[in-house]
Amino acid sequence: MAEVRVNPTRMELKKYKAKLQTARRGHKLLKDKRDELMKQFLDTVREAKELREGLCGRFENVYKKFETAAALTDPKMMTEALLLPGSEGELAVSEKNIMSVYVPVFDYKVKTSGDMGGAGYGYAFTSGSLDDAAKAITEVSAELVRMAQLEKTALLLCDEIERTRRRVNALEYIMIPQYEQTVKSITMKLDENERSSQTRLMKVKDMMIKAQLQAKHADEDEENEA
């Protein structure tokens, strides 16, 4: 740790004591922020993991329904049935503040134009499995948007945790020890100067007393001679 060279004055001592106090207060606040960010991050990751596991099972079910529909429906008819969408989605994007981190909030809504979850085809030449698959994929789309929101939130929180961690470490291992060492050095120098001043004052006092005694003895000698 590099030593800070300052003039050992009481003004500098007061200034560095104020810096030390500010650094300690900032260190505590940043540690509290880091802990809260970690809590929010873990909650978000836990929710994202549970949602991802649920989506894997639901997508597997959707794929099975599409495979069944493909086996029961003429390929040309199935292609024509899936050309036109039967529903449309609206995504509203906003933000919320989590410990000075602005994370996205997605509000996804599906508008359907037909029955069976918004199928854009007639039912005469398609199987019920295709209807079920279309409805299931429409329902799962909102959870996909929620999944995207959680993963983006986790990434932003992770970046902020790393930045906060670096600041905490800089204060804890560099700035605070540096300020403590500077305050200690200035205090020791001021104490040394004060002791030196007291020593000089005592020597001057002794010299003055000695001079007074010599002058008194000289006066006594002159009186005795007279």
mmCIF file of C-alpha atoms in Angstrom:
data_model
loop_
_atom_site.group_PDB
_atom_site.id
_atom_site.type_symbol
_atom_site.label_atom_id
_atom_site.label_comp_id
_atom_site.label_asym_id
_atom_site.label_seq_id
_atom_site.Cartn_x
_atom_site.Cartn_y
_atom_site.Cartn_z
ATOM 1 C CA MET A 1 0.000 0.000 0.000
ATOM 2 C CA ALA A 2 1.489 3.334 -1.095
ATOM 3 C CA GLU A 3 2.023 5.835 1.675
ATOM 4 C CA VAL A 4 0.269 9.192 1.308
ATOM 5 C CA ARG A 5 2.653 12.106 1.874
ATOM 6 C CA VAL A 6 0.905 15.033 3.586
ATOM 7 C CA ASN A 7 1.900 17.912 5.796
ATOM 8 C CA PRO A 8 1.477 16.793 9.422
ATOM 9 C CA THR A 9 -0.835 19.605 10.493
ATOM 10 C CA ARG A 10 -4.012 19.564 12.533
ATOM 11 C CA MET A 11 -5.944 20.778 9.485
ATOM 12 C CA GLU A 12 -4.757 17.758 7.482
ATOM 13 C CA LEU A 13 -5.539 15.478 10.416
ATOM 14 C CA LYS A 14 -9.090 16.812 10.575
ATOM 15 C CA LYS A 15 -9.502 16.424 6.812
ATOM 16 C CA TYR A 16 -8.321 12.815 6.743
ATOM 17 C CA LYS A 17 -10.395 11.886 9.776
ATOM 18 C CA ALA A 18 -13.458 13.171 7.881
ATOM 19 C CA LYS A 19 -12.417 11.158 4.815
ATOM 20 C CA LEU A 20 -11.984 8.047 6.949
ATOM 21 C CA GLN A 21 -15.412 8.473 8.504
ATOM 22 C CA THR A 22 -17.007 8.952 5.064
ATOM 23 C CA ALA A 23 -15.203 5.913 3.672
ATOM 24 C CA ARG A 24 -16.375 3.723 6.570
ATOM 25 C CA ARG A 25 -19.949 4.914 6.173
ATOM 26 C CA GLY A 26 -19.816 4.340 2.403
ATOM 27 C CA HIS A 27 -18.321 0.887 2.972
ATOM 28 C CA LYS A 28 -21.221 -0.105 5.232
ATOM 29 C CA LEU A 29 -23.826 1.214 2.788
ATOM 30 C CA LEU A 30 -22.221 -0.584 -0.145
ATOM 31 C CA LYS A 31 -22.039 -3.840 1.820
ATOM 32 C CA ASP A 32 -25.737 -3.535 2.643
ATOM 33 C CA LYS A 33 -26.466 -2.820 -1.022
ATOM 34 C CA ARG A 34 -24.392 -5.813 -2.129
ATOM 35 C CA ASP A 35 -26.197 -8.115 0.311
ATOM 36 C CA GLU A 36 -29.617 -6.928 -0.851
ATOM 37 C CA LEU A 37 -28.603 -7.276 -4.508
ATOM 38 C CA MET A 38 -27.458 -10.826 -3.816
ATOM 39 C CA LYS A 39 -30.826 -11.610 -2.220
ATOM 40 C CA GLN A 40 -32.713 -10.171 -5.212
ATOM 41 C CA PHE A 41 -30.389 -12.011 -7.617
ATOM 42 C CA LEU A 42 -30.855 -15.375 -5.898
ATOM 43 C CA ASP A 43 -34.640 -14.927 -5.789
ATOM 44 C CA THR A 44 -34.674 -14.074 -9.499
ATOM 45 C CA VAL A 45 -32.437 -16.996 -10.451
ATOM 46 C CA ARG A 46 -34.523 -19.379 -8.355
ATOM 47 C CA GLU A 47 -37.739 -18.232 -10.036
ATOM 48 C CA ALA A 48 -36.127 -18.409 -13.489
ATOM 49 C CA LYS A 49 -34.922 -21.948 -12.818
ATOM 50 C CA GLU A 50 -38.358 -23.125 -11.711
ATOM 51 C CA LEU A 51 -39.978 -21.457 -14.722
ATOM 52 C CA ARG A 52 -37.437 -22.969 -17.121
ATOM 53 C CA GLU A 53 -38.013 -26.451 -15.719
ATOM 54 C CA GLY A 54 -41.762 -26.006 -16.131
ATOM 55 C CA LEU A 55 -41.365 -24.715 -19.677
ATOM 56 C CA CYS A 56 -39.244 -27.705 -20.674
ATOM 57 C CA GLY A 57 -42.077 -30.031 -19.696
ATOM 58 C CA ARG A 58 -44.699 -27.913 -21.413
ATOM 59 C CA PHE A 59 -42.693 -27.617 -24.623
ATOM 60 C CA GLU A 60 -42.202 -31.353 -24.656
ATOM 61 C CA ASN A 61 -45.975 -31.711 -24.469
ATOM 62 C CA VAL A 62 -46.447 -29.174 -27.291
ATOM 63 C CA TYR A 63 -43.968 -31.024 -29.528
ATOM 64 C CA LYS A 64 -45.771 -34.293 -28.910
ATOM 65 C CA LYS A 65 -49.081 -32.706 -29.906
ATOM 66 C CA PHE A 66 -47.559 -31.285 -33.093
ATOM 67 C CA GLU A 67 -46.057 -34.673 -33.922
ATOM 68 C CA THR A 68 -49.435 -36.320 -33.418
ATOM 69 C CA ALA A 69 -51.107 -33.644 -35.565
ATOM 70 C CA ALA A 70 -48.490 -34.114 -38.291
ATOM 71 C CA ALA A 71 -49.135 -37.843 -38.289
ATOM 72 C CA LEU A 72 -52.931 -37.421 -38.560
ATOM 73 C CA THR A 73 -53.085 -34.453 -40.938
ATOM 74 C CA ASP A 74 -52.167 -34.164 -44.577
ATOM 75 C CA PRO A 75 -48.810 -32.280 -44.775
ATOM 76 C CA LYS A 76 -50.152 -29.806 -47.341
ATOM 77 C CA MET A 77 -53.241 -29.056 -45.274
ATOM 78 C CA MET A 78 -51.162 -28.657 -42.135
ATOM 79 C CA THR A 79 -48.807 -26.228 -43.861
ATOM 80 C CA GLU A 80 -51.723 -24.174 -45.159
ATOM 81 C CA ALA A 81 -53.372 -24.211 -41.731
ATOM 82 C CA LEU A 82 -50.277 -22.787 -40.047
ATOM 83 C CA LEU A 83 -49.534 -20.097 -42.652
ATOM 84 C CA LEU A 84 -51.860 -17.458 -41.211
ATOM 85 C CA PRO A 85 -51.634 -16.552 -37.499
ATOM 86 C CA GLY A 86 -54.852 -16.675 -35.555
ATOM 87 C CA SER A 87 -53.618 -14.362 -32.786
ATOM 88 C CA GLU A 88 -51.248 -11.494 -32.229
ATOM 89 C CA GLY A 89 -49.220 -10.475 -29.214
ATOM 90 C CA GLU A 90 -48.673 -7.040 -27.693
ATOM 91 C CA LEU A 91 -45.583 -6.399 -25.590
ATOM 92 C CA ALA A 92 -45.394 -3.349 -23.343
ATOM 93 C CA VAL A 93 -41.928 -2.646 -21.936
ATOM 94 C CA SER A 94 -41.297 -0.604 -18.795
ATOM 95 C CA GLU A 95 -38.661 -0.460 -16.051
ATOM 96 C CA LYS A 96 -38.447 -0.795 -12.303
ATOM 97 C CA ASN A 97 -35.700 0.193 -9.911
ATOM 98 C CA ILE A 98 -34.031 -2.491 -7.801
ATOM 99 C CA MET A 99 -31.310 -0.944 -5.617
ATOM 100 C CA SER A 100 -30.398 1.636 -8.322
ATOM 101 C CA VAL A 101 -30.539 -1.020 -11.039
ATOM 102 C CA TYR A 102 -33.179 -0.431 -13.713
ATOM 103 C CA VAL A 103 -34.498 -3.803 -14.844
ATOM 104 C CA PRO A 104 -37.072 -4.424 -17.593
ATOM 105 C CA VAL A 105 -40.706 -5.270 -16.961
ATOM 106 C CA PHE A 106 -42.520 -6.981 -19.835
ATOM 107 C CA ASP A 107 -46.313 -6.963 -20.036
ATOM 108 C CA TYR A 108 -47.353 -9.440 -22.735
ATOM 109 C CA LYS A 109 -50.933 -9.836 -23.919
ATOM 110 C CA VAL A 110 -52.321 -12.100 -26.645
ATOM 111 C CA LYS A 111 -55.253 -11.060 -28.786
ATOM 112 C CA THR A 112 -56.975 -13.980 -30.479
ATOM 113 C CA SER A 113 -59.153 -13.789 -33.549
ATOM 114 C CA GLY A 114 -60.754 -17.197 -33.311
ATOM 115 C CA ASP A 115 -61.631 -20.114 -31.093
ATOM 116 C CA MET A 116 -59.338 -22.803 -29.692
ATOM 117 C CA GLY A 117 -56.651 -20.435 -28.566
ATOM 118 C CA GLY A 118 -56.671 -18.319 -31.724
ATOM 119 C CA ALA A 119 -56.290 -20.863 -34.486
ATOM 120 C CA GLY A 120 -56.160 -19.135 -37.875
ATOM 121 C CA TYR A 121 -57.628 -22.027 -39.824
ATOM 122 C CA GLY A 122 -60.804 -23.966 -40.246
ATOM 123 C CA TYR A 123 -61.418 -27.208 -38.385
ATOM 124 C CA ALA A 124 -62.768 -29.244 -41.247
ATOM 125 C CA PHE A 125 -59.516 -30.720 -42.516
ATOM 126 C CA THR A 126 -57.345 -30.633 -39.371
ATOM 127 C CA SER A 127 -57.102 -32.862 -36.348
ATOM 128 C CA GLY A 128 -57.869 -32.005 -32.747
ATOM 129 C CA SER A 129 -54.209 -32.497 -31.857
ATOM 130 C CA LEU A 130 -53.277 -29.498 -34.003
ATOM 131 C CA ASP A 131 -55.911 -27.409 -32.224
ATOM 132 C CA ASP A 132 -54.528 -28.436 -28.845
ATOM 133 C CA ALA A 133 -50.955 -27.726 -29.965
ATOM 134 C CA ALA A 134 -51.864 -24.266 -31.270
ATOM 135 C CA LYS A 135 -53.651 -23.423 -28.035
ATOM 136 C CA ALA A 136 -50.754 -24.700 -25.908
ATOM 137 C CA ILE A 137 -48.102 -22.741 -27.830
ATOM 138 C CA THR A 138 -50.188 -19.565 -27.414
ATOM 139 C CA GLU A 139 -50.476 -20.096 -23.674
ATOM 140 C CA VAL A 140 -46.779 -20.790 -23.223
ATOM 141 C CA SER A 141 -45.708 -17.619 -25.063
ATOM 142 C CA ALA A 142 -46.476 -15.430 -22.021
ATOM 143 C CA GLU A 143 -44.229 -17.599 -19.873
ATOM 144 C CA LEU A 144 -41.442 -17.266 -22.443
ATOM 145 C CA VAL A 145 -41.671 -13.486 -22.136
ATOM 146 C CA ARG A 146 -41.571 -13.803 -18.346
ATOM 147 C CA MET A 147 -38.511 -16.032 -18.711
ATOM 148 C CA ALA A 148 -36.776 -13.396 -20.840
ATOM 149 C CA GLN A 149 -37.545 -10.737 -18.230
ATOM 150 C CA LEU A 150 -36.111 -12.824 -15.403
ATOM 151 C CA GLU A 151 -32.938 -13.711 -17.286
ATOM 152 C CA LYS A 152 -32.285 -10.087 -18.288
ATOM 153 C CA THR A 153 -32.919 -8.980 -14.707
ATOM 154 C CA ALA A 154 -30.471 -11.594 -13.424
ATOM 155 C CA LEU A 155 -27.781 -10.399 -15.855
ATOM 156 C CA LEU A 156 -28.208 -6.741 -14.857
ATOM 157 C CA LEU A 157 -28.164 -7.591 -11.148
ATOM 158 C CA CYS A 158 -25.053 -9.734 -11.639
ATOM 159 C CA ASP A 159 -23.213 -6.833 -13.312
ATOM 160 C CA GLU A 160 -24.202 -4.448 -10.514
ATOM 161 C CA ILE A 161 -23.163 -6.977 -7.844
ATOM 162 C CA GLU A 162 -19.721 -7.226 -9.455
ATOM 163 C CA ARG A 163 -19.333 -3.429 -9.594
ATOM 164 C CA THR A 164 -20.475 -3.080 -5.975
ATOM 165 C CA ARG A 165 -18.132 -5.867 -4.882
ATOM 166 C CA ARG A 166 -15.155 -4.093 -6.468
ATOM 167 C CA ARG A 167 -16.072 -0.855 -4.711
ATOM 168 C CA VAL A 168 -16.445 -2.606 -1.366
ATOM 169 C CA ASN A 169 -13.054 -4.276 -1.789
ATOM 170 C CA ALA A 170 -11.416 -0.997 -2.843
ATOM 171 C CA LEU A 171 -12.730 0.717 0.278
ATOM 172 C CA GLU A 172 -11.994 -2.211 2.598
ATOM 173 C CA TYR A 173 -8.491 -3.100 1.424
ATOM 174 C CA ILE A 174 -7.117 0.129 -0.077
ATOM 175 C CA MET A 175 -8.801 3.397 0.875
ATOM 176 C CA ILE A 176 -9.769 2.764 4.508
ATOM 177 C CA PRO A 177 -6.355 1.267 5.478
ATOM 178 C CA GLN A 178 -4.662 4.112 3.624
ATOM 179 C CA TYR A 179 -6.677 6.751 5.494
ATOM 180 C CA GLU A 180 -6.105 4.948 8.806
ATOM 181 C CA GLN A 181 -2.362 4.863 8.174
ATOM 182 C CA THR A 182 -2.341 8.550 7.211
ATOM 183 C CA VAL A 183 -4.294 9.554 10.335
ATOM 184 C CA LYS A 184 -1.955 7.460 12.482
ATOM 185 C CA SER A 185 1.120 8.956 10.826
ATOM 186 C CA ILE A 186 -0.086 12.545 11.241
ATOM 187 C CA THR A 187 -1.092 11.893 14.863
ATOM 188 C CA MET A 188 2.309 10.401 15.671
ATOM 189 C CA LYS A 189 4.091 13.318 13.978
ATOM 190 C CA LEU A 190 1.995 15.871 15.849
ATOM 191 C CA ASP A 191 2.635 14.076 19.144
ATOM 192 C CA GLU A 192 6.339 14.005 18.364
ATOM 193 C CA ASN A 193 6.329 17.717 17.544
ATOM 194 C CA GLU A 194 4.415 18.442 20.750
ATOM 195 C CA ARG A 195 6.933 16.473 22.814
ATOM 196 C CA SER A 196 9.786 18.266 21.076
ATOM 197 C CA SER A 197 8.178 21.615 21.812
ATOM 198 C CA GLN A 198 7.702 20.704 25.464
ATOM 199 C CA THR A 199 11.328 19.580 25.656
ATOM 200 C CA ARG A 200 12.518 22.852 24.127
ATOM 201 C CA LEU A 201 10.312 24.862 26.484
ATOM 202 C CA MET A 202 11.703 22.959 29.470
ATOM 203 C CA LYS A 203 15.257 23.600 28.289
ATOM 204 C CA VAL A 204 14.528 27.301 27.787
ATOM 205 C CA LYS A 205 12.930 27.446 31.215
ATOM 206 C CA ASP A 206 15.964 25.753 32.765
ATOM 207 C CA MET A 207 18.280 28.176 30.979
ATOM 208 C CA MET A 208 16.232 31.154 32.188
ATOM 209 C CA ILE A 209 16.253 29.859 35.757
ATOM 210 C CA LYS A 210 19.984 29.233 35.520
ATOM 211 C CA ALA A 211 20.553 32.726 34.151
ATOM 212 C CA GLN A 212 18.454 34.238 36.947
ATOM 213 C CA LEU A 213 20.411 32.296 39.551
ATOM 214 C CA GLN A 214 23.706 33.428 38.026
ATOM 215 C CA ALA A 215 22.523 37.028 37.973
ATOM 216 C CA LYS A 216 21.387 36.769 41.599
ATOM 217 C CA HIS A 217 24.742 35.314 42.665
ATOM 218 C CA ALA A 218 26.582 38.061 40.791
ATOM 219 C CA ASP A 219 24.536 40.715 42.569
ATOM 220 C CA GLU A 220 25.259 39.086 45.916
ATOM 221 C CA ASP A 221 28.979 38.989 45.138
ATOM 222 C CA GLU A 222 28.958 42.691 44.238
ATOM 223 C CA GLU A 223 27.179 43.544 47.498
ATOM 224 C CA ASN A 224 29.670 41.503 49.529
ATOM 225 C CA GLU A 225 32.607 43.264 47.835
ATOM 226 C CA ALA A 226 31.029 46.639 48.527
#
